[in-house]
Tab-separated table of C-alpha atoms in Angstrom:
chain	number	residue	atom	x	y	z
A	14	MET	CA	45.920	-8.341	-6.812
A	15	LEU	CA	44.127	-9.359	-10.166
A	16	ASP	CA	45.306	-11.917	-12.170
A	17	LYS	CA	47.032	-11.226	-15.567
A	18	THR	CA	44.688	-11.506	-18.677
A	19	VAL	CA	47.480	-11.266	-20.970
A	20	LEU	CA	50.422	-13.699	-20.681
A	21	ILE	CA	53.780	-12.771	-22.122
A	22	SER	CA	56.613	-15.182	-23.050
A	23	GLN	CA	59.358	-15.012	-25.680
A	24	GLN	CA	60.617	-17.720	-28.230
A	25	GLY	CA	63.958	-16.133	-29.973
A	26	ALA	CA	62.886	-13.095	-31.564
A	27	VAL	CA	59.167	-13.922	-31.212
A	28	ARG	CA	57.119	-12.285	-28.500
A	29	ILE	CA	53.908	-14.578	-27.564
A	30	LEU	CA	51.033	-12.751	-26.434
A	31	THR	CA	48.186	-14.980	-25.032
A	32	ASN	CA	44.727	-13.948	-24.049
A	33	SER	CA	44.441	-16.278	-20.769
A	34	ASN	CA	40.800	-16.966	-19.567
A	35	PRO	CA	40.192	-20.252	-20.772
A	36	SER	CA	37.185	-21.062	-18.240
A	37	ALA	CA	35.334	-18.708	-20.732
A	38	ARG	CA	36.918	-20.043	-23.948
A	39	ASN	CA	38.847	-16.666	-23.636
A	40	ALA	CA	36.044	-14.123	-23.436
A	41	ILE	CA	37.132	-10.529	-23.318
A	42	THR	CA	37.594	-9.444	-19.792
A	43	PRO	CA	37.680	-5.774	-19.029
A	44	THR	CA	41.490	-5.698	-18.436
A	45	LEU	CA	42.129	-7.189	-21.755
A	46	TYR	CA	42.291	-4.309	-23.744
A	47	ALA	CA	44.631	-1.916	-21.601
A	48	GLU	CA	46.947	-5.215	-20.889
A	49	LEU	CA	47.137	-6.062	-24.635
A	50	SER	CA	47.782	-2.651	-25.792
A	51	ALA	CA	50.296	-1.929	-23.572
A	52	ALA	CA	51.975	-5.409	-24.379
A	53	LEU	CA	51.913	-4.628	-28.027
A	54	ALA	CA	53.531	-1.182	-27.345
A	55	ASP	CA	56.483	-2.899	-25.037
A	56	ALA	CA	56.920	-5.511	-27.826
A	57	GLN	CA	57.470	-2.723	-30.183
A	58	ASN	CA	60.085	-0.785	-28.165
A	59	ASP	CA	62.211	-4.164	-27.430
A	60	PRO	CA	64.870	-4.956	-29.770
A	61	GLU	CA	64.790	-8.354	-28.948
A	62	VAL	CA	61.295	-8.693	-30.571
A	63	GLY	CA	61.240	-8.947	-34.346
A	64	ALA	CA	57.488	-10.351	-34.567
A	65	ILE	CA	54.724	-10.796	-32.164
A	66	VAL	CA	52.114	-14.110	-31.971
A	67	PHE	CA	48.673	-13.291	-30.429
A	68	THR	CA	46.900	-16.574	-29.423
A	69	GLY	CA	44.211	-17.509	-26.860
A	70	ALA	CA	44.892	-20.122	-24.064
A	71	GLY	CA	43.680	-23.589	-24.012
A	72	ASP	CA	41.674	-24.777	-27.180
A	73	PHE	CA	40.020	-21.781	-28.104
A	74	PHE	CA	41.138	-18.429	-29.418
A	75	CYS	CA	38.280	-16.069	-28.279
A	76	SER	CA	34.425	-16.548	-27.675
A	77	GLY	CA	34.059	-12.572	-27.905
A	78	GLY	CA	32.527	-10.416	-25.393
A	79	ASP	CA	31.291	-11.209	-21.758
A	80	LEU	CA	27.453	-11.095	-22.428
A	81	ASN	CA	27.153	-10.340	-18.563
A	82	LEU	CA	29.094	-7.367	-18.953
A	83	LEU	CA	27.221	-6.482	-22.154
A	84	ALA	CA	23.850	-6.995	-20.424
A	85	LYS	CA	24.516	-4.332	-17.954
A	86	ARG	CA	25.640	-1.831	-20.593
A	87	ARG	CA	21.833	-1.176	-21.784
A	88	GLU	CA	21.454	0.550	-18.392
A	89	LEU	CA	24.205	3.070	-19.359
A	90	PRO	CA	23.946	6.520	-21.218
A	91	ALA	CA	24.901	6.299	-24.998
A	92	SER	CA	27.977	8.347	-24.373
A	93	GLU	CA	29.468	5.699	-21.846
A	94	ARG	CA	28.338	2.850	-23.765
A	95	ARG	CA	30.388	4.290	-26.580
A	96	GLU	CA	33.433	5.212	-24.381
A	97	LYS	CA	33.661	1.325	-23.134
A	98	LEU	CA	33.238	0.284	-26.810
A	99	GLU	CA	36.286	2.638	-27.620
A	100	GLY	CA	38.558	-0.025	-25.688
A	101	LEU	CA	38.139	-2.777	-28.102
A	102	HIS	CA	38.377	-0.084	-31.303
A	103	ASN	CA	41.580	1.353	-29.616
A	104	LEU	CA	42.771	-2.295	-29.312
A	105	ILE	CA	42.010	-2.923	-32.997
A	106	ARG	CA	44.155	0.289	-33.647
A	107	ALA	CA	47.005	-0.836	-31.576
A	108	ILE	CA	47.708	-3.970	-33.502
A	109	ARG	CA	47.115	-2.067	-36.926
A	110	ASP	CA	49.457	0.885	-35.694
A	111	CYS	CA	52.075	-1.749	-34.168
A	112	GLY	CA	55.303	-1.454	-35.888
A	113	LYS	CA	56.030	-4.943	-35.829
A	114	PRO	CA	53.989	-7.691	-37.617
A	115	VAL	CA	51.335	-9.465	-35.541
A	116	ILE	CA	50.527	-12.989	-36.296
A	117	ALA	CA	47.406	-14.783	-34.997
A	118	ALA	CA	47.321	-18.096	-33.968
A	119	VAL	CA	43.759	-19.601	-33.855
A	120	GLU	CA	42.229	-22.842	-32.289
A	121	GLY	CA	39.086	-24.032	-31.830
A	122	GLY	CA	37.097	-20.890	-33.182
A	123	ALA	CA	36.925	-16.947	-32.998
A	124	ALA	CA	33.301	-15.423	-32.416
A	125	GLY	CA	32.447	-11.803	-32.106
A	126	ALA	CA	34.888	-9.647	-31.065
A	127	GLY	CA	37.333	-12.602	-31.049
A	128	LEU	CA	36.837	-12.618	-35.020
A	129	SER	CA	37.662	-9.079	-35.260
A	130	MET	CA	40.915	-9.303	-33.092
A	131	ALA	CA	41.935	-12.512	-35.157
A	132	LEU	CA	41.165	-10.368	-38.589
A	133	ALA	CA	43.046	-7.378	-37.107
A	134	CYS	CA	46.093	-9.142	-37.150
A	135	ASP	CA	48.794	-8.813	-40.036
A	136	MET	CA	48.635	-12.760	-40.832
A	137	LEU	CA	46.431	-15.626	-39.322
A	138	VAL	CA	47.317	-19.200	-38.710
A	139	SER	CA	44.280	-21.224	-37.991
A	140	SER	CA	43.874	-24.816	-37.160
A	141	ARG	CA	41.439	-26.907	-39.619
A	142	ASP	CA	39.024	-27.600	-37.077
A	143	ALA	CA	38.532	-24.077	-36.258
A	144	PHE	CA	35.338	-21.837	-37.007
A	145	TYR	CA	35.104	-18.168	-37.465
A	146	THR	CA	31.241	-16.465	-36.759
A	147	VAL	CA	30.128	-13.043	-36.622
A	148	ALA	CA	27.882	-13.957	-33.752
A	149	TYR	CA	26.427	-10.668	-32.891
A	150	ILE	CA	22.809	-11.076	-34.745
A	151	LYS	CA	21.935	-14.127	-32.285
A	152	VAL	CA	21.885	-11.879	-29.289
A	153	GLY	CA	20.407	-8.874	-31.182
A	154	LEU	CA	23.514	-6.800	-31.541
A	155	THR	CA	25.409	-5.402	-34.579
A	156	PRO	CA	29.206	-6.128	-35.213
A	157	ASP	CA	32.168	-4.263	-33.797
A	158	GLY	CA	35.832	-4.204	-33.913
A	159	GLY	CA	36.113	-3.774	-37.465
A	160	ALA	CA	34.667	-7.115	-38.363
A	161	THR	CA	32.477	-5.749	-41.553
A	162	ALA	CA	35.472	-3.954	-42.630
A	163	PHE	CA	38.037	-6.850	-42.357
A	164	LEU	CA	35.433	-9.369	-43.779
A	165	ALA	CA	34.815	-7.254	-46.489
A	166	GLU	CA	38.121	-7.426	-47.820
A	167	PHE	CA	37.984	-10.886	-49.097
A	168	VAL	CA	34.272	-11.672	-49.185
A	169	SER	CA	31.506	-10.405	-51.371
A	170	ARG	CA	28.912	-8.015	-49.981
A	171	GLN	CA	26.239	-10.984	-50.397
A	172	VAL	CA	28.591	-13.255	-48.375
A	173	LEU	CA	29.165	-10.481	-45.749
A	174	THR	CA	25.708	-10.027	-45.081
A	175	GLU	CA	24.932	-13.813	-44.988
A	176	MET	CA	27.655	-14.235	-42.341
A	177	CYS	CA	26.181	-11.179	-40.467
A	178	LEU	CA	22.589	-11.708	-40.529
A	179	THR	CA	22.864	-15.554	-39.840
A	180	GLY	CA	25.748	-15.640	-37.694
A	181	ASP	CA	26.487	-18.912	-39.218
A	182	ARG	CA	29.937	-20.385	-38.511
A	183	MET	CA	32.774	-20.378	-41.437
A	184	PRO	CA	35.064	-22.914	-41.149
A	185	ALA	CA	38.863	-22.327	-41.271
A	186	GLU	CA	39.454	-24.213	-44.539
A	187	ARG	CA	36.809	-21.768	-46.293
A	188	LEU	CA	38.704	-18.620	-44.928
A	189	HIS	CA	41.928	-20.151	-46.056
A	190	ALA	CA	40.192	-20.744	-49.636
A	191	LEU	CA	39.039	-16.804	-49.542
A	192	GLY	CA	42.445	-15.698	-48.666
A	193	ALA	CA	41.965	-14.545	-45.066
A	194	VAL	CA	43.900	-17.698	-43.437
A	195	ASN	CA	47.523	-17.778	-44.320
A	196	ARG	CA	48.334	-21.213	-42.876
A	197	LEU	CA	46.393	-24.266	-41.944
A	198	THR	CA	47.557	-26.790	-39.531
A	199	ASP	CA	46.201	-29.947	-37.580
A	200	LYS	CA	44.376	-29.292	-34.160
A	201	GLY	CA	46.931	-28.088	-31.421
A	202	ALA	CA	49.532	-26.871	-33.702
A	203	ALA	CA	48.606	-23.353	-34.891
A	204	LEU	CA	50.804	-22.007	-32.360
A	205	ALA	CA	53.852	-23.533	-33.409
A	206	GLU	CA	53.200	-22.904	-37.075
A	207	ALA	CA	52.404	-19.114	-36.229
A	208	ILE	CA	56.035	-19.035	-34.136
A	209	ALA	CA	57.811	-20.513	-36.972
A	210	LEU	CA	56.347	-17.693	-39.213
A	211	ALA	CA	57.037	-15.280	-37.054
A	212	ALA	CA	60.492	-16.391	-36.561
A	213	LYS	CA	61.055	-16.081	-40.515
A	214	VAL	CA	59.447	-12.469	-40.517
A	215	ALA	CA	61.362	-11.415	-37.393
A	216	GLU	CA	64.890	-11.927	-39.263
A	217	GLY	CA	63.727	-9.283	-41.766
A	218	PRO	CA	64.308	-5.365	-41.768
A	219	GLN	CA	62.392	-3.530	-39.009
A	220	ARG	CA	61.844	-0.353	-40.552
A	221	ALA	CA	60.999	-1.307	-44.083
A	222	SER	CA	58.620	-3.980	-42.173
A	223	ALA	CA	56.660	-1.571	-40.685
A	224	ARG	CA	56.435	0.656	-44.101
A	225	ILE	CA	55.249	-2.735	-45.960
A	226	LYS	CA	52.964	-3.389	-43.070
A	227	THR	CA	51.361	0.196	-43.699
A	228	LEU	CA	51.301	-0.242	-47.518
A	229	CYS	CA	49.456	-3.623	-47.466
A	230	ARG	CA	47.046	-2.272	-44.955
A	231	GLN	CA	46.077	0.550	-46.884
A	232	ALA	CA	46.336	-0.982	-50.286
A	233	HIS	CA	42.471	-2.196	-50.061
A	234	ARG	CA	40.994	1.176	-49.518
A	235	ALA	CA	43.204	3.371	-51.545
A	236	THR	CA	43.190	4.442	-55.183
A	237	LEU	CA	46.122	3.727	-57.347
A	238	GLU	CA	47.381	7.239	-57.322
A	239	GLU	CA	47.261	7.236	-53.464
A	240	GLN	CA	49.328	4.158	-53.469
A	241	LEU	CA	51.481	5.151	-55.872
A	242	ASP	CA	52.373	7.949	-53.726
A	243	ALA	CA	52.845	6.012	-50.660
A	244	GLU	CA	54.873	3.660	-52.399
A	245	ALA	CA	56.955	6.142	-53.774
A	246	MET	CA	57.441	8.127	-50.077
A	247	TYR	CA	58.386	4.827	-48.553
A	248	MET	CA	60.995	3.712	-51.238
A	249	VAL	CA	62.659	7.115	-51.009
A	250	GLU	CA	62.781	6.686	-47.055
A	251	SER	CA	64.062	3.098	-47.473
A	252	GLN	CA	66.515	3.747	-50.167
A	253	ALA	CA	68.210	6.087	-47.339
A	254	ASP	CA	68.139	3.633	-44.460
A	255	ALA	CA	70.775	1.683	-43.077
A	256	GLU	CA	68.819	-1.403	-43.626
A	257	ALA	CA	68.671	-0.994	-47.496
A	258	ALA	CA	72.702	-0.367	-47.116
A	259	GLU	CA	73.061	-3.728	-45.405
A	260	GLY	CA	70.459	-5.645	-47.510
A	261	ILE	CA	72.115	-4.596	-50.868
A	262	GLY	CA	75.665	-4.976	-49.696
A	263	ALA	CA	74.934	-8.360	-48.351
A	264	PHE	CA	73.439	-9.288	-51.804
A	265	LEU	CA	76.317	-7.895	-53.631
A	266	GLY	CA	78.535	-9.652	-51.490
A	267	LYS	CA	77.148	-13.016	-51.561
A	268	ARG	CA	75.933	-13.112	-47.901
A	269	LYS	CA	72.789	-13.341	-45.722
A	270	ALA	CA	71.840	-10.177	-44.479
A	271	ASP	CA	72.061	-9.011	-40.813
A	272	PHE	CA	68.844	-6.951	-40.051
A	273	VAL	CA	68.978	-8.035	-36.306
A	274	THR	CA	71.959	-6.532	-35.506
A	275	LEU	CA	70.612	-3.271	-37.054
A	276	ARG	CA	67.675	-3.502	-34.753
A	277	HIS	CA	69.918	-3.285	-31.743
A	278	LYS	CA	71.880	-0.577	-33.141
A	279	LYS	CA	68.803	1.600	-33.702
A	280	GLN	CA	67.657	0.949	-29.998
A	281	ASP	CA	71.106	1.820	-28.688
A	282	ALA	CA	71.334	5.019	-30.611
A	283	SER	CA	67.926	6.202	-29.244
């Protein structure tokens, strides 16, 4: 039986998913896509989970694709190369579509598809010494996994082009200054900080959080009218939700809202 690529653990309401291939700096393995997608789906359906942290084993987040595997793909027909690439892209979609917040905890660095996976997450916690690189150009390849889309949300076209054409490393502190990194930590502290952030988020209303996640995801590309329509739709839904009744009732009653109990009740009812 093959060893698992994705290790799963739990701290309180936070599900921790770890890409475990440390001998190769957590390079992407053939099983990662299916295992991580399944783990995300399981976390979404588990009422004990309020938020998710995704990290890499050891001292490096992810070095990207396995070049030994990629070298063999040139022998395949284009249709098969595209089919295999969809494994990564479906994983990016799974992170995007997960109803619960996903927070990346990055140590060491994130290269190639590793950068794509880190930026696909809803929030990003990084050690100060970590670096990020769109490394494809160095091996004659082009970016995938949504790297150019995610980077374009916070850097200019000129900076994006430089990153992609040079493959130079961008330090975590610069990404933090540009707004892509939520929290900077000392070396070795990214996971603990990400778990603390996730624990705070996990206390919130699950269905409202999922709606907010969708609104934030589409805000960069939607027109004002499209965003107003989406906000109106979700506000109307939220007003009728038991979460709003609990939240407003708690505010007026000067007590702390208990959204965790509601999460369990919703699961029991289903």
